[in-house]
Each structure stands twice: as structure tokens, then as C-alpha cells.
């Protein structure tokens, strides 16, 4: 198998408004304010559109490459040179619209990515430089989920399915999770296979380096013949990077696949593991060929690799202005990027590449077949839904803090509201208020589901791009997994409210009214959660979601029939009342109470009107002819809410397919780089710093395993000292305990058992004073994304 890329290019059209500030502000970002600015411009000049200057930014330009099976390729270059763009073009994972144009062709075995029925994203996998993983899944569960979604079994199309020996072998491999365990063993993750992946804030899990290996392992379990890894060494130490690259090379040659890896400043021993090297600068190829020949290629141009410099650092600096320092002849003019490209294309390697691209394909043209490559999703829709449902239900069960908090919240609010309105069923106004407050509280609880869904949206995007499951199967599985939370709301909160307030259950009413009440509360909680989930698919971030959700809740409350009686709502707004799920459920609860049979006695002023009907008429719960709603309207409310749930699910599917919000981007992408001059004059200021010597003795740190009660000792009797005036390096392989030790010393651990003695200048560590005199730079950046650098540090 081989891959070709011809004349690849990526152009981005940028419309830049005049006098636009570099950092987005409220005035420059709010659509309403932008509209007012354009309207004012219309009155001033008679033209609606504000004058704009359009620039075309070329990210990739004229890239021609050929990849051969069984080889591993290293992509090098300065940050911003186009490494990630190149890998995304190969993986067909790059945004394309009228402002982002991708040209050229990419083919595998002379078959282009547009060829039907070939599914390109099943042939080429893309591993992002940002780890997007579910923190509450273990390492093995994460990889097993990927395997179940994309392969599901070790049986392949080339195997004789009717052979009993083959079937027995496949069943054995499936039972042992052979592929998953082999990948974990290759990546050195067997020891932590039952440990949570964790995150940077709430869930304790594997180390940062191990988390990166989990990302690589997850996408290695799907069996793609071409794999693009974008800066997979981020967060890894040199030894771990070397081990992973070595294992990637071994699997590449054994499975006869293609690995394209971009790295930033890899050490020499890691570079030597690759077969070929691709050097990029400003979106252009300035070298493509064997790793062992790259130094000679540039030295023949008059450059010299310094004795004490790594080849990767030297190659990345060559195209920059600092590359002039490497010229043997200082009178020689430093080559520009275009000149480097011309030199390469004029060399033997460039000529050979041009001939290979122009000549007919001479490699192994084995047909690409098998449903794993021609069928977008390996599993049926219902099987994908079951897999997604099991995972989402497991995540819900694993989030114990959220689960316990929900139960306590329902219990406490039920006790508080129930005791405030204790046995107040005789007052219709109070009962109506209790029913409304119950729906309002349940709806507010459903709002809390939106923020976690936004947090893990990046995981969905990654798995959607990798064809793990259809979007509809994921949304349906997530929706079904949300049902237990609604059941807890109904049973805990609904039961307490019903009996404390004394709602209808006797004197003509039956226990059926109680169960109908629970059903209505359950449907409300479930339907509100699904409706609010639409915002997690459409809005950009948490603050935006909170704003839009607040507006939605206000509208629901205003047109619920409680704040304003239905018979008082103006005709031009009454349609909102009739499409409002909140209003349908409040009407159903009121009808369930006052048409229960408990209020069947006639009123004193009219013997033909029952007390319950009179109450419904008084509060406006009537039909157009003035007749009160009958008990059948409780079922109408349930039917309407079920339909509303289906519409919400369909809307979430459509929006998740059509709307894609960027995740993990930096504000710096919107800031134009400027060269600023600084005075070279040095100013010396002396600050009096008190000396501090830190010592620690016999430090032990023990935690409970993620999925069992087993005790794990992460630090085992650590002794050491850090002397004032000296910089101490804490070294060790990924997962050795470096971050754990620093967290313990810096008082950042809030769980587990810590033993030992920490002293500062001979005095035992005291929390308040130590935090005042110590600073701690954590492994992962935690910054406010909307602040500039200066605003952050000041």
C-alpha cells in the first residue's frame, strides 16, 4: 500500500475590517452592535457593508509527496510551518468552505479519497496533539471502546468464516481482548490499564505522559493502514517518546502500514528511528528523503551542523534568519525558503520524486476491500447505540460526586418545600404554586447537564471524525443514559413533595394519582434535559450556554400558565403557550390534582359544578368554550412531551452534524504578531529574597485504585532536600511519580493518605505560611482564555 499527495495547497480567505482591534471586545464581537455599526454606516454613506480588505493566506503551497507502506515518516519544521495542516489534509480532516480552499489530490494505491465506496477516514486515522478523553473511563475501557466501535471482532473479510478452527480462534481472541491488550502492552500501559484516564482538575488518573500514550493507543486499536500523529510527543519525556516511536516503527514494518509523525525538537536517537524525513517551512517542502542523507543534503549547500547541536534543532533553524549562523562561508548569502525549495527540486531526490509522481503507479495495487474500509460505520445503528449507551451509563455511574449531590439536592429541597407547605392541599393557590415550583426546580436541575456535555464535546468531535458511530446512535444512547437521573428526581423529590403537601390520594382520589404525579415529574425532568442538550450542540462555550439557557427558562416560565393565566395571554403570544412543554406539564399536574375525584363535591353557588372544575376555571385552565380541562389532558401532556423529546433528539443530531466549534484553540491565533523594540540598556534591581531550604523525609503517598478498594502506594519513602540558591532537576520516566511528589510537597493533594515530614528552614511545613512563600507552576496550563498575556501576569 502506498499514498501520494500531489500539488496540495490550502488557502484561507481572511476578511479584515478596517480599524479592527487585535483582541475581540464586546463592541467588536456582539452581532447586535455590529449590525448597529453597519446601520449607522448606511445612513452616513448610503452603503450597507463596511469596507473590508480581503487577504489570502496560503498555508500549504505546492506540496508533492509519496509515502510507501512499511515506512515511517518524520515531519519537521518550526511552529506554524504547516505540519498539522499537512497531516489533516492527508487524513481529510481539514475544514473546507468558501473561505478555506484545499487543492490538489491525495490517493492510496492510486485511489483518490473521493472514490466511492471507499471511506477515506477509515483508511487514514488522525491523532491530534490535544488529548481528548473521558476522564472517568479506565485506560483499557477507552481502548476497548475504540476497538468495539471500529472493528468489534478479530474476524476479517479475508478469513474463512465457515472454518470452525478459525471461528474458535477468533472467539478466543475476542474473549481475551487480544488486540487491545497487545496495544496496551506495546505502549507500556498494562500496569495502569485499570486506572482512570483522569483530567487536569477533578479526576485523579494516569500521568500526563501516560495520558498521551492512551490517546495513541486508542487510535491504534482501530486498525487504520495509514496513521497521522500530530506532535504526539507533547508532554512526554525523551525516553518515552523514543519507546513509543520505536514501537510504532516495529508495528509499521510488521503490519506493512504507513506512519506519518510530526514532532517538535525530537532527540537524535528518536530521529534515527524514522525511515524518511520531511522538512517544512512556510507551507513548502524543502526536503523529503532518507533521514540518513538529510544532513549531507544541506551541508552540500554550504551549511555546517555544529558539533554540539542536535540535527533536528539544526534542521528547524536552517530556513529561519538564524540559519545564516550555520554557513561555512560567512560571505555566502543565506538561502530563502523559495531557494531551499528550488535547490531540493533540482537535486536527485527532487527529480526522483517528480518522476515518481508523474509516472504510472508501479507499486502493489492490491484492491482496498472489506467493510472496515468501504463501510463508514462498522456496526449497525442499533449496535452502535447500545455501545454508546453502555459507555454513557457507565460514565454517569462513575461520577459519584454528581450522583450523590443530585440525591442530596432532591432530598433537601423536597424536605424544605414540603415542610414550608406542609399539608396545605386545602388552598388551591398554594397547591398551584407548589406544582409550579416543582416543575421549575426540576427544570433548573436539567440545566446542569449542559456544561458537562460541552466539556466532552471535543471527544465526540474526535470520535465522529474517526467514524466510531453515527451521530444519531450517540445522541440516542446519551439520551437513554440520562433516564436514571430523571427517575431519581421523580422518586426522591416527587415523593417527598406529594405526601408532605398532602396532594390527592384519598377522598375519591386513588394511589394512581400519585403514580401519575411521579410520571409527570419524570417526563418533565427527562424532556427538559433533552431540550437543553440542544444548547450543548449549538453554543460555543459555557458562558454562552448559561446566557441562552436563562433566556429559555424565562420564556418557559412566562408562558407556563402560572405567571400569566392562560386566558389572559394576548392572542399574538398564545401560540408560545401551546408549544411550551412547561405549560403542558403544569396543566397536566393541575388536572391530575383537581380532576382526581377528591374535589368532586358541588360548589355552594352551583350544584352542577364540581369544586375541582371551579378551581380550574378560576385559574384559566379551560378550553376555548370555557369548559375546564378533563383528566385526559394529563395523557395529552405526556404525549406532547414525548413528541417534544423526539424533536429535541432530532435537533441535537442535526446540530451536532452541522455545527463544529473549535476546541483547544489559543487566543493567540487571532493576534497579529508584531515586532517591538526594546532597549538593550540593562537595568539592575536588587530584591531582598530570604533564603529557604526545603527538606522532606520518608514521604509516602497512598491512594485507592480507580475501580476497586485496593490501596496503591505511589510514593514509597522519598527523602531529599532542595538547597537555596540552586536549581534542582527532578527527573524520571513517564509515570515515575515526579508530578505526584511535587503535588505532595506543594500541598496540592486533596485525596489519598500522605505520610512523612516536610520542613522549610528546619520548621515543619504549615499550610498557610507555606502557600504564601511558595509558587507552583503545574504541568498543564490553567489560564483565562480571554485575557491577554499582559492582563494575565498583571
GROMACS .gro file of N, CA and C in nm, residues 30 70 72 85 138 184 236 247 249 300 308 359 460 465 511 536 690 722 749:
model
   57
   30UNK      N    1  -2.007   4.144   1.948
   30UNK     CA    2  -2.151   4.127   1.960
   30UNK      C    3  -2.218   4.154   1.826
   70UNK      N    4   0.510   0.028   0.497
   70UNK     CA    5   0.621  -0.029   0.571
   70UNK      C    6   0.724   0.072   0.614
   72UNK      N    7   0.811   0.470   0.803
   72UNK     CA    8   0.767   0.569   0.899
   72UNK      C    9   0.832   0.703   0.864
   85UNK      N   10  -0.140   2.107   0.937
   85UNK     CA   11  -0.223   2.119   0.817
   85UNK      C   12  -0.196   2.007   0.719
  138UNK      N   13  -1.145   0.391   3.236
  138UNK     CA   14  -1.010   0.341   3.257
  138UNK      C   15  -0.937   0.336   3.123
  184UNK      N   16  -0.189  -0.207   2.444
  184UNK     CA   17  -0.154  -0.154   2.575
  184UNK      C   18  -0.016  -0.201   2.618
  236UNK      N   19   0.554   1.427   2.682
  236UNK     CA   20   0.629   1.304   2.706
  236UNK      C   21   0.776   1.335   2.727
  247UNK      N   22   0.825   0.148   1.898
  247UNK     CA   23   0.715   0.053   1.885
  247UNK      C   24   0.629   0.083   1.762
  249UNK      N   25   0.742   0.209   1.488
  249UNK     CA   26   0.820   0.161   1.375
  249UNK      C   27   0.810   0.011   1.358
  300UNK      N   28   2.590   2.017   0.162
  300UNK     CA   29   2.633   2.042   0.024
  300UNK      C   30   2.593   2.181  -0.024
  308UNK      N   31   2.795   2.032   1.872
  308UNK     CA   32   2.716   2.011   1.994
  308UNK      C   33   2.568   2.048   1.974
  359UNK      N   34   0.491   0.936  -1.312
  359UNK     CA   35   0.486   0.804  -1.374
  359UNK      C   36   0.366   0.725  -1.324
  460UNK      N   37  -1.642   1.384   2.140
  460UNK     CA   38  -1.738   1.346   2.035
  460UNK      C   39  -1.687   1.385   1.897
  465UNK      N   40  -1.520   1.215   1.373
  465UNK     CA   41  -1.429   1.220   1.259
  465UNK      C   42  -1.369   1.083   1.229
  511UNK      N   43  -5.436   0.595   4.460
  511UNK     CA   44  -5.291   0.595   4.454
  511UNK      C   45  -5.242   0.614   4.311
  536UNK      N   46  -2.599   2.242   2.410
  536UNK     CA   47  -2.462   2.187   2.414
  536UNK      C   48  -2.409   2.158   2.275
  690UNK      N   49   1.467   3.625   5.104
  690UNK     CA   50   1.513   3.540   5.214
  690UNK      C   51   1.544   3.400   5.164
  722UNK      N   52   1.628   2.042   4.901
  722UNK     CA   53   1.648   2.141   4.795
  722UNK      C   54   1.711   2.262   4.859
  749UNK      N   55  -0.242   1.803   4.698
  749UNK     CA   56  -0.319   1.678   4.702
  749UNK      C   57  -0.434   1.690   4.803
   0.00000   0.00000   0.00000
